[in-house]
XYZ file of N, CA, C and O in Angstrom:
756
model
N 127.892 73.131 31.595
C 128.575 74.075 30.299
C 127.526 74.948 30.269
O 127.865 76.144 30.012
N 126.153 74.446 30.136
C 125.360 75.442 30.234
C 125.271 76.814 31.114
O 125.189 77.846 31.144
N 125.598 76.666 32.648
C 126.040 77.480 33.959
C 127.125 78.541 33.388
O 127.304 79.464 33.651
N 127.925 78.076 32.653
C 129.413 78.655 32.626
C 128.975 79.666 31.376
O 129.459 80.714 31.745
N 128.352 79.167 30.686
C 128.024 80.337 29.246
C 127.290 81.059 29.975
O 126.895 82.398 29.804
N 126.228 80.878 30.953
C 125.684 81.676 31.335
C 125.958 82.530 32.737
O 126.204 83.784 32.225
N 127.270 82.540 33.111
C 127.797 83.081 34.301
C 128.824 83.967 32.844
O 128.886 84.803 33.508
N 129.693 83.794 32.170
C 130.247 84.693 31.229
C 129.486 85.521 30.731
O 129.550 86.894 30.199
N 128.114 85.136 30.202
C 127.221 86.246 29.581
C 126.945 87.169 30.764
O 127.107 88.508 30.306
N 127.298 86.651 31.949
C 126.365 87.824 33.060
C 127.570 88.684 33.416
O 127.298 90.235 32.812
N 128.999 88.071 33.396
C 130.119 88.669 33.752
C 130.536 89.698 32.128
O 131.252 90.568 32.700
N 129.896 89.324 31.217
C 130.270 90.295 29.793
C 129.095 91.290 29.926
O 129.759 92.936 29.355
N 127.552 91.293 30.374
C 126.457 92.067 29.899
C 126.742 92.935 31.497
O 126.161 93.888 30.795
N 127.313 92.817 32.769
C 127.151 93.604 33.355
C 127.913 95.101 33.221
O 127.416 96.353 33.243
N 129.042 95.165 33.152
C 130.003 96.087 32.767
C 129.015 97.218 31.402
O 128.645 98.582 31.247
N 128.623 96.036 30.591
C 127.754 96.933 29.738
C 126.774 97.527 30.048
O 126.180 98.819 29.744
N 125.646 97.379 31.250
C 124.983 97.721 31.466
C 124.864 98.795 32.767
O 124.516 99.685 32.670
N 126.220 98.542 33.343
C 126.588 99.408 34.404
C 126.915 101.159 33.472
O 126.721 101.945 34.410
N 127.676 100.706 32.004
C 128.059 101.745 31.391
C 126.896 102.563 30.864
O 127.052 103.760 30.729
N 125.615 101.886 31.218
C 124.124 102.431 30.368
C 123.581 103.002 31.228
O 122.939 103.818 31.298
N 123.641 102.515 32.762
C 123.085 103.267 33.652
C 123.313 104.858 33.668
O 124.453 104.933 34.198
N 122.432 105.408 34.049
C 122.577 106.584 34.518
C 122.831 106.826 35.407
O 122.544 106.644 36.461
N 123.886 107.851 35.772
C 124.919 107.988 36.353
C 124.118 109.837 37.195
O 123.719 110.379 36.260
N 124.491 110.117 38.555
C 124.584 111.349 38.898
C 124.791 112.559 37.745
O 126.351 112.142 37.742
N 124.383 113.540 37.970
C 124.649 114.300 36.190
C 125.767 115.262 37.679
O 124.969 115.707 38.417
N 126.600 115.936 36.712
C 127.408 117.210 37.013
C 126.630 118.363 37.776
O 125.536 118.870 37.292
N 126.723 118.576 38.827
C 125.851 119.908 38.678
C 126.764 121.341 38.753
O 127.041 122.733 39.207
N 128.130 121.009 38.047
C 129.027 122.163 37.938
C 128.850 123.127 37.382
O 128.077 123.059 36.588
N 129.881 124.145 37.608
C 129.010 125.271 36.882
C 129.043 125.321 35.664
O 130.141 124.945 34.891
N 128.074 126.023 35.012
C 128.263 125.966 33.597
C 128.173 127.392 32.831
O 126.927 127.788 33.414
N 128.765 127.824 31.753
C 128.473 129.033 31.653
C 127.712 129.315 30.651
O 127.648 128.775 29.293
N 125.956 129.871 30.869
C 125.071 130.031 30.411
C 124.885 130.861 30.080
O 123.503 131.716 30.073
N 125.446 132.291 30.318
C 125.277 133.778 30.448
C 125.137 134.155 28.919
O 125.542 135.371 28.359
N 124.236 133.978 28.248
C 123.070 134.130 26.713
C 122.053 134.995 27.237
O 121.776 134.878 27.884
N 122.071 135.782 25.932
C 120.802 136.516 26.053
C 119.392 136.140 26.138
O 118.585 136.534 27.186
N 119.261 134.551 25.427
C 118.170 134.230 25.684
C 117.952 133.222 27.156
O 117.009 133.873 27.558
N 118.973 133.028 27.871
C 119.005 132.743 28.745
C 118.387 133.603 29.913
O 117.798 133.643 30.672
N 119.267 134.865 29.953
C 119.380 136.260 30.894
C 117.649 136.419 30.469
O 117.072 136.933 31.676
N 117.345 136.470 29.227
C 116.053 136.676 28.796
C 114.353 135.986 29.797
O 113.743 136.374 30.325
N 115.078 134.515 29.764
C 114.546 133.671 30.073
C 114.140 133.530 31.656
O 113.283 133.695 32.421
N 115.471 133.836 32.595
C 115.576 134.071 34.050
C 115.062 135.625 34.293
O 114.051 135.235 35.178
N 115.039 136.710 33.948
C 114.135 137.794 34.041
C 112.428 138.103 33.723
O 111.956 137.905 34.917
N 112.206 136.859 32.954
C 110.456 136.700 32.708
C 110.115 135.890 33.751
O 109.281 136.096 34.071
N 111.180 134.906 34.269
C 110.645 133.691 35.534
C 110.506 134.790 36.678
O 109.985 134.472 37.446
N 112.192 135.390 36.767
C 111.764 136.352 38.347
C 110.269 137.412 38.075
O 109.960 137.343 39.315
N 110.537 138.041 37.106
C 109.577 138.806 37.028
C 108.039 138.405 37.037
O 107.020 138.744 38.237
N 107.606 137.280 36.706
C 106.734 136.425 36.857
C 106.388 136.155 38.397
O 104.996 136.312 39.102
N 107.140 135.525 38.946
C 107.393 134.825 40.384
C 106.776 136.090 41.263
O 105.898 135.968 42.630
N 107.502 137.473 41.152
C 107.717 138.011 42.151
C 106.203 139.216 41.894
O 105.923 139.614 42.843
N 105.747 139.290 40.515
C 104.158 139.318 40.191
C 103.352 139.030 40.641
O 102.288 140.074 41.554
N 103.489 137.982 41.231
C 102.310 137.343 41.821
C 102.081 137.686 43.552
O 101.303 137.562 44.146
N 103.183 138.663 43.956
C 103.059 138.880 45.721
C 103.475 140.573 45.187
O 103.646 141.337 46.165
N 103.070 141.119 44.042
C 102.845 142.129 43.771
C 104.187 142.937 44.026
O 104.412 144.013 44.518
N 105.650 142.080 43.753
C 106.510 143.408 44.169
C 107.002 143.369 43.037
O 106.821 142.518 41.425
N 107.673 144.632 42.518
C 108.242 145.595 41.421
C 109.726 144.544 41.477
O 110.403 144.040 42.375
N 109.799 144.332 39.904
C 111.160 143.906 39.608
C 111.984 144.944 38.247
O 111.777 144.176 37.048
N 112.603 145.516 38.565
C 112.804 146.613 37.163
C 114.494 145.865 37.373
O 114.494 145.140 37.492
N 114.399 146.489 35.528
C 115.474 145.829 35.021
C 117.159 145.814 35.970
O 117.768 144.873 35.525
N 117.412 147.032 36.620
C 118.642 147.297 37.301
C 119.001 146.105 38.463
O 119.835 144.935 38.690
N 117.311 145.675 39.053
C 117.548 144.432 39.847
C 117.380 143.233 39.671
O 118.303 142.183 39.750
N 116.983 142.952 38.253
C 116.906 141.564 37.226
C 118.255 141.802 36.822
O 118.494 140.170 37.279
N 119.003 142.759 36.273
C 120.319 142.304 35.917
C 121.364 142.070 37.328
O 122.163 140.780 37.044
N 121.017 142.435 38.392
C 121.968 142.102 39.618
C 121.756 140.596 39.903
O 122.843 140.373 40.239
N 120.104 140.815 40.294
C 119.984 139.205 40.917
C 121.247 137.971 39.419
O 121.744 137.180 40.260
N 120.614 138.442 38.184
C 121.833 137.440 37.516
C 122.777 137.344 37.815
O 123.488 136.255 37.601
N 123.420 138.317 37.405
C 125.130 138.561 37.930
C 125.314 137.795 38.978
O 126.024 137.013 39.031
N 124.858 137.991 40.120
C 124.882 137.558 41.720
C 125.120 136.036 41.982
O 126.216 135.460 41.807
N 124.215 135.744 40.777
C 123.607 134.282 40.571
C 124.892 133.551 39.860
O 124.935 132.441 40.654
N 125.306 134.306 39.019
C 126.234 133.793 38.221
C 127.976 133.490 38.461
O 128.280 132.661 38.836
N 128.010 134.740 39.262
C 129.103 135.129 40.367
C 129.255 134.016 41.250
O 130.197 133.316 41.127
N 128.197 134.121 42.081
C 128.379 132.677 42.951
C 128.399 131.447 42.862
O 128.962 130.875 43.122
N 127.869 131.674 41.985
C 127.575 129.971 40.726
C 129.399 129.759 40.148
O 129.914 128.473 40.412
N 129.911 130.330 39.953
C 131.446 130.395 39.108
C 132.220 130.065 40.590
O 132.839 129.289 40.625
N 131.880 130.589 41.619
C 132.429 130.846 42.946
C 132.584 129.512 43.551
O 133.401 128.445 43.800
N 131.111 128.798 43.693
C 130.807 128.000 44.443
C 131.187 126.941 43.680
O 131.184 125.501 43.824
N 131.261 126.542 41.908
C 131.172 125.697 40.936
C 130.108 124.792 40.930
O 129.975 123.939 41.082
N 128.972 125.676 41.035
C 127.448 125.020 41.103
C 126.775 125.516 40.001
O 127.233 126.562 39.407
N 126.390 124.707 39.271
C 125.064 125.015 38.283
C 124.472 126.573 38.257
O 123.820 126.064 39.238
N 124.480 127.273 37.665
C 123.775 128.589 37.966
C 122.175 128.460 37.940
O 121.506 128.601 38.593
N 121.542 126.775 37.223
C 120.007 126.836 36.934
C 120.041 126.512 38.004
O 118.738 126.347 38.637
N 120.946 125.071 38.614
C 120.348 124.713 40.233
C 120.404 125.773 41.411
O 119.316 125.610 42.049
N 120.887 126.922 40.942
C 120.862 128.072 42.033
C 119.030 128.816 42.168
O 118.451 129.183 42.759
N 119.018 128.727 40.918
C 118.059 129.671 40.546
C 116.800 128.887 40.690
O 115.540 128.855 41.458
N 116.520 127.236 40.760
C 116.073 126.510 40.757
C 115.577 126.458 42.380
O 114.295 126.500 42.864
N 116.585 126.174 43.131
C 116.276 126.306 44.719
C 115.677 127.551 45.122
O 114.964 127.686 46.222
N 116.161 128.708 44.690
C 115.464 129.896 45.408
C 114.324 130.285 44.476
O 113.702 130.400 45.251
N 113.902 129.458 43.079
C 112.468 129.782 42.903
C 111.578 128.994 44.209
O 110.422 129.188 44.591
N 112.123 127.731 44.499
C 111.049 126.458 45.218
C 110.950 127.294 46.721
O 109.871 127.113 47.265
N 112.037 127.936 47.379
C 112.666 128.101 48.697
C 111.541 129.626 48.810
O 111.371 129.639 49.597
N 111.420 130.711 47.848
C 111.068 132.126 48.395
C 110.467 132.502 46.697
O 110.289 133.891 47.115
N 110.573 131.623 45.596
C 109.939 132.380 44.815
C 110.524 134.183 44.573
O 109.762 135.347 44.387
N 111.835 133.867 44.599
C 112.740 135.220 44.256
C 112.362 136.172 45.385
O 112.344 137.323 45.203
N 111.783 136.491 46.679
C 111.214 137.056 47.569
C 112.678 136.888 48.637
O 112.980 136.205 49.168
N 112.904 138.250 49.044
C 113.476 138.615 50.810
C 112.616 137.918 51.883
O 112.124 138.707 52.196
N 112.131 136.816 51.889
C 111.252 136.283 52.821
C 111.997 135.601 54.654
O 113.113 135.433 54.480
N 110.940 135.714 55.387
C 111.281 135.035 56.670
C 110.648 133.822 56.446
O 109.658 133.838 56.567
N 111.476 132.490 57.088
C 110.614 131.117 56.717
C 110.063 131.397 58.203
O 110.624 131.992 59.339
N 108.958 130.112 58.074
C 108.792 129.574 59.931
C 109.444 129.087 60.853
O 109.400 129.485 61.833
N 111.110 128.623 60.819
C 111.804 128.175 61.512
C 112.913 128.917 61.597
O 113.822 128.843 62.082
N 112.474 130.143 61.196
C 113.930 131.343 61.108
C 114.720 131.502 59.763
O 115.861 132.081 59.999
N 114.383 130.666 58.615
C 115.386 130.700 57.888
C 115.307 131.829 57.109
O 113.903 132.962 56.963
N 116.269 132.376 56.441
C 116.133 133.682 55.853
C 116.491 134.121 54.594
O 117.302 133.367 53.817
N 115.599 135.085 53.914
C 116.022 135.641 52.518
C 115.742 134.854 51.330
O 114.762 133.764 51.272
N 116.057 134.622 50.291
C 115.971 133.592 48.635
C 116.410 132.681 48.888
O 115.333 131.655 48.696
N 117.402 132.462 49.406
C 117.859 131.010 49.996
C 117.386 130.229 51.102
O 117.744 129.286 51.174
N 116.679 130.958 52.275
C 116.310 130.408 53.299
C 117.477 129.379 54.008
O 117.086 128.503 54.170
N 118.450 130.341 54.682
C 119.517 129.803 55.026
C 119.327 130.326 56.344
O 119.201 131.716 56.420
N 119.602 129.782 57.969
C 119.480 130.152 58.690
C 120.596 130.540 59.583
O 121.533 130.627 58.540
N 120.506 131.949 60.029
C 121.619 132.604 60.711
C 122.551 131.431 61.155
O 123.952 131.612 60.692
N 122.382 130.480 62.119
C 123.091 129.478 62.715
C 124.097 128.918 61.540
O 125.455 128.932 61.577
N 123.488 128.326 60.453
C 124.091 127.736 59.265
C 125.121 128.644 58.632
O 125.946 128.325 58.263
N 124.420 129.728 58.295
C 125.545 131.231 57.735
C 126.761 131.172 58.537
O 127.778 131.254 57.817
N 126.386 131.325 59.578
C 128.119 131.449 60.707
C 128.924 129.933 60.433
O 130.025 130.712 60.301
N 127.879 128.882 60.428
C 129.057 127.770 60.047
C 129.696 127.878 58.878
O 130.760 127.668 58.629
N 128.949 128.425 57.641
C 129.702 128.093 56.256
C 130.500 129.361 56.149
O 131.522 129.024 55.719
N 130.594 130.365 56.983
C 131.058 131.256 57.419
C 132.874 131.315 57.955
O 133.485 131.245 56.878
N 132.591 130.085 58.906
C 133.710 129.753 59.459
C 134.468 128.532 58.301
O 136.077 128.401 57.940
N 133.880 127.421 57.794
C 134.016 126.838 57.170
C 134.489 127.087 55.683
O 136.298 127.011 55.346
N 134.434 128.404 55.064
C 135.050 129.082 53.833
C 135.359 130.386 53.715
O 135.824 131.174 52.952
N 135.291 130.418 55.346
C 136.467 131.848 55.384
C 135.920 132.918 54.553
O 136.409 133.999 54.233
N 134.235 133.246 55.059
C 133.661 134.404 54.500
C 133.509 135.336 55.273
O 133.383 135.064 56.461
N 133.473 136.282 54.829
C 133.327 137.977 55.789
C 131.945 137.681 56.035
O 130.863 137.633 55.416
N 131.555 137.804 57.648
C 130.184 137.861 57.897
C 129.856 139.180 57.235
O 130.580 140.235 56.921
N 128.694 139.234 57.874
C 127.542 140.703 57.495
C 127.866 141.886 58.203
O 128.676 141.469 59.263
N 128.664 143.258 57.361
C 128.897 144.114 58.424
C 128.211 144.649 59.323
O 128.147 145.122 60.336
N 126.962 144.548 59.567
C 125.974 145.036 60.238
C 125.623 143.659 61.338
O 126.250 143.497 62.416
N 124.640 142.500 60.747
C 124.524 141.579 61.703
C 123.845 140.600 60.575
O 123.736 140.605 59.674
N 123.452 138.734 61.103
C 122.950 138.256 60.296
C 121.762 138.417 59.847
O 121.332 137.831 59.111
N 121.001 139.250 60.474
C 119.689 139.566 59.860
C 119.505 140.173 58.465
O 118.822 140.375 57.506
N 121.239 140.746 57.952
C 120.907 141.285 56.777
C 120.939 140.098 55.805
O 120.767 140.460 54.434
N 121.086 139.379 56.029
C 120.660 137.637 55.252
C 119.254 137.969 54.289
O 118.818 137.184 53.287
N 118.614 138.839 55.195
C 116.526 138.939 55.018
C 116.862 139.727 53.816
O 116.127 139.465 52.686
N 117.497 140.782 54.176
C 117.382 141.683 52.847
C 118.377 142.041 51.668
O 117.806 142.027 50.435
N 119.763 141.513 52.103
C 121.408 141.385 51.184
C 120.878 139.934 50.017
O 121.550 138.945 50.841
N 120.327 139.970 49.051
C 119.688 138.596 48.704
C 121.290 138.370 48.186
O 122.163 137.540 47.521
N 122.090 139.315 47.617
C 123.832 139.044 46.856
C 124.151 137.972 48.275
O 124.724 137.308 48.292
N 124.276 138.881 49.610
C 125.029 137.835 50.793
C 124.143 136.564 51.053
O 124.814 135.760 51.154
N 122.951 136.640 50.826
C 121.952 135.290 50.810
C 122.367 134.308 49.835
O 122.473 133.252 50.348
N 122.733 134.418 48.865
C 122.984 133.546 47.766
C 123.813 133.349 47.896
O 124.204 132.126 47.932
N 125.096 133.857 48.261
C 126.369 133.490 48.412
C 126.599 132.298 49.662
O 126.983 131.420 49.511
N 125.775 132.963 50.994
C 125.862 131.605 51.952
C 125.112 130.489 51.817
O 125.656 129.819 51.914
N 124.052 130.894 50.680
C 122.953 129.692 50.311
C 124.018 128.583 49.600
O 123.973 127.645 49.625
N 124.368 129.295 48.627
C 124.983 128.058 47.451
C 126.399 127.705 48.202
O 126.726 126.472 48.158
N 126.911 128.464 49.311
C 128.003 128.023 49.680
C 127.722 126.372 50.708
O 128.201 125.478 50.918
N 126.777 126.988 51.266
C 125.728 125.665 52.000
C 125.650 124.263 51.390
O 125.946 123.328 51.769
N 125.416 124.498 49.932
C 124.620 123.802 49.108
C 125.995 122.741 48.816
O 125.957 121.971 48.446
N 127.086 123.631 48.560
C 128.341 122.910 48.188
C 129.045 122.430 49.377
O 129.382 121.679 48.739
N 128.762 123.175 50.448
C 129.128 121.768 51.751
C 128.779 120.712 51.488
O 129.271 119.872 52.086
N 127.149 120.388 51.900
C 126.146 119.467 51.370
C 126.500 118.621 50.669
O 126.878 117.256 50.709
N 126.673 119.105 49.240
C 127.032 118.487 48.400
C 128.431 117.553 48.276
O 128.602 116.459 47.938
N 129.338 118.434 48.286
C 130.401 118.015 48.904
C 131.054 116.753 49.895
O 131.257 115.753 49.843
N 129.778 116.953 50.920
C 130.694 115.926 51.996
C 129.420 114.909 51.582
O 129.950 113.591 52.027
N 128.217 114.531 50.654
C 127.520 113.727 50.571
C 128.121 112.689 49.087
O 127.498 112.148 48.510
N 128.491 113.868 48.201
C 128.573 113.662 46.736
C 127.435 113.165 46.023
O 127.324 112.009 45.501
N 126.426 113.822 46.654
C 124.957 113.182 46.186
C 123.722 114.327 46.026
O 123.619 114.959 47.165
N 123.615 115.146 45.119
C 122.703 116.011 44.881
C 121.175 116.036 45.846
O 121.181 116.610 46.235
N 120.615 114.600 45.522
C 119.490 114.367 45.989
C 119.503 115.004 47.637
O 118.992 115.383 48.414
N 120.901 113.914 48.368
C 120.896 113.919 49.472
C 121.240 115.508 50.527
O 120.403 115.821 51.719
N 121.962 115.953 49.336
C 122.292 117.499 49.325
C 121.056 118.369 49.741
O 121.484 118.896 51.237
N 120.388 118.445 48.702
C 119.249 118.982 49.136
C 118.275 118.686 50.152
O 117.807 119.502 50.684
N 118.182 117.448 50.366
C 117.711 116.408 51.651
C 118.082 117.853 52.927
O 117.454 118.101 54.146
N 119.097 118.024 53.006
C 119.702 118.132 53.862
C 119.615 119.758 54.267
O 119.569 120.238 55.377
N 119.547 120.279 53.178
C 119.463 121.618 52.640
C 117.997 122.126 53.405
O 118.309 123.242 54.198
N 117.152 121.266 53.053
C 115.944 121.535 53.485
C 115.500 121.113 55.185
O 115.524 121.741 56.289
N 116.241 119.899 55.567
C 116.533 119.129 56.493
C 114.963 119.219 57.505
O 115.348 118.503 58.489
N 113.865 119.441 56.885
C 112.226 119.011 57.540
C 111.690 117.938 57.040
O 112.616 117.239 56.773
N 111.110 117.875 58.284
C 109.886 116.745 58.098
C 109.464 115.735 56.442
O 109.524 114.850 56.109
N 109.641 117.063 55.557
C 108.966 116.861 53.928
C 110.908 117.059 53.506
O 110.445 117.022 52.537
N 111.894 116.350 53.735
C 113.126 117.071 52.962
C 112.690 116.064 51.640
O 113.373 116.955 51.074
N 112.675 115.015 51.561
C 112.658 113.811 50.292
C 111.454 114.610 49.435
O 112.056 114.945 48.496
N 110.118 115.437 49.854
C 109.302 115.787 48.709
C 110.276 117.155 48.215
O 110.229 117.282 47.071
N 110.818 117.613 49.684
C 111.562 118.818 48.766
C 112.419 119.087 47.945
O 112.871 119.428 46.932
N 113.320 117.875 48.274
C 114.178 117.985 47.263
C 113.663 117.227 45.648
O 114.765 117.463 44.827
N 112.885 116.247 45.461
C 112.249 115.780 44.450
C 111.527 116.928 43.926
O 111.820 116.990 42.659
N 110.914 117.438 44.345
C 110.494 119.285 43.700
C 111.588 120.140 43.235
O 111.681 120.598 41.940
N 112.723 120.060 44.097
C 114.061 120.971 43.759
C 114.255 120.081 42.049
O 114.902 121.001 41.074
N 114.483 119.056 42.459
C 114.959 117.959 40.944
C 114.294 118.379 39.627
O 114.749 118.660 38.820
N 113.449 118.633 39.968
C 112.173 118.324 39.117
C 111.739 119.651 38.200
O 112.220 119.759 37.008
N 112.112 120.648 39.312
C 112.095 122.033 38.759
C 113.558 122.038 37.852
O 113.782 123.331 37.137
N 114.997 121.855 38.278
C 115.988 121.561 38.243
C 115.813 120.939 36.590
O 116.324 121.977 35.312
N 115.365 120.208 36.325
C 115.392 119.317 35.304
C 114.442 119.946 33.862
O 114.506 120.162 32.909
N 113.228 120.509 34.479
C 112.070 121.238 33.548
C 113.172 122.722 33.483
O 112.861 122.806 32.212
N 113.697 123.358 34.034
C 114.643 124.834 33.919
C 114.995 124.253 32.200
O 115.327 125.217 31.204
N 116.002 123.030 32.765
C 117.169 122.884 32.067
C 116.605 122.825 30.993
O 117.019 122.609 29.236
N 115.400 121.697 30.640
C 115.167 121.354 29.358
C 114.436 122.917 28.558
O 114.183 122.578 27.650
N 113.546 123.147 29.313
C 113.157 124.697 28.910
C 114.086 125.626 28.363
O 114.051 126.307 27.212
N 115.542 125.293 28.758
C 116.720 126.339 28.154
C 117.202 125.356 26.848
O 118.364 125.642 26.440
N 116.978 124.300 26.642
C 117.240 123.144 26.031
C 118.934 122.894 26.353
O 119.639 122.442 25.633
N 119.259 122.830 27.521
C 120.067 122.456 28.420
C 120.860 120.787 28.603
O 119.908 120.279 28.754
């Protein structure tokens, strides 16, 4: 009798436990285009770029904010997640990585070509090196690659690990996720 009671309790409590277990939060696009968030974003980018003595005038910041939001809507990715990736990858700079990664989202030419094929994206007018300095194009390709990985694995941590692909990909994914959570907390999201 005792075994049956315990079994019944376990069978009743498992669904309750599972319903309260934290699940993967959605990374889907959310409209957060408020003045407060935009000012937070501008301050973040200014501070990151200032540490490298890079200028960040209002026109650039407005365009960068607009680009991130448009690409986020297009790929159905939370813009704060894209901000987090760019923050960790490049501190909002157009740079070349150690292994040929390009621009703010540090995407490789070969990866961008693959993404262009999968999503029927127009290739750059000049050539793929445009990904270094054309942040609009770079963010578009980087976000589409992240979307591809998320759709493939249906797991944000795994998508971020494969986005990096290096030996320290688990540490990288953890850093992005911590940055993402910190930014959402700062914004009260």
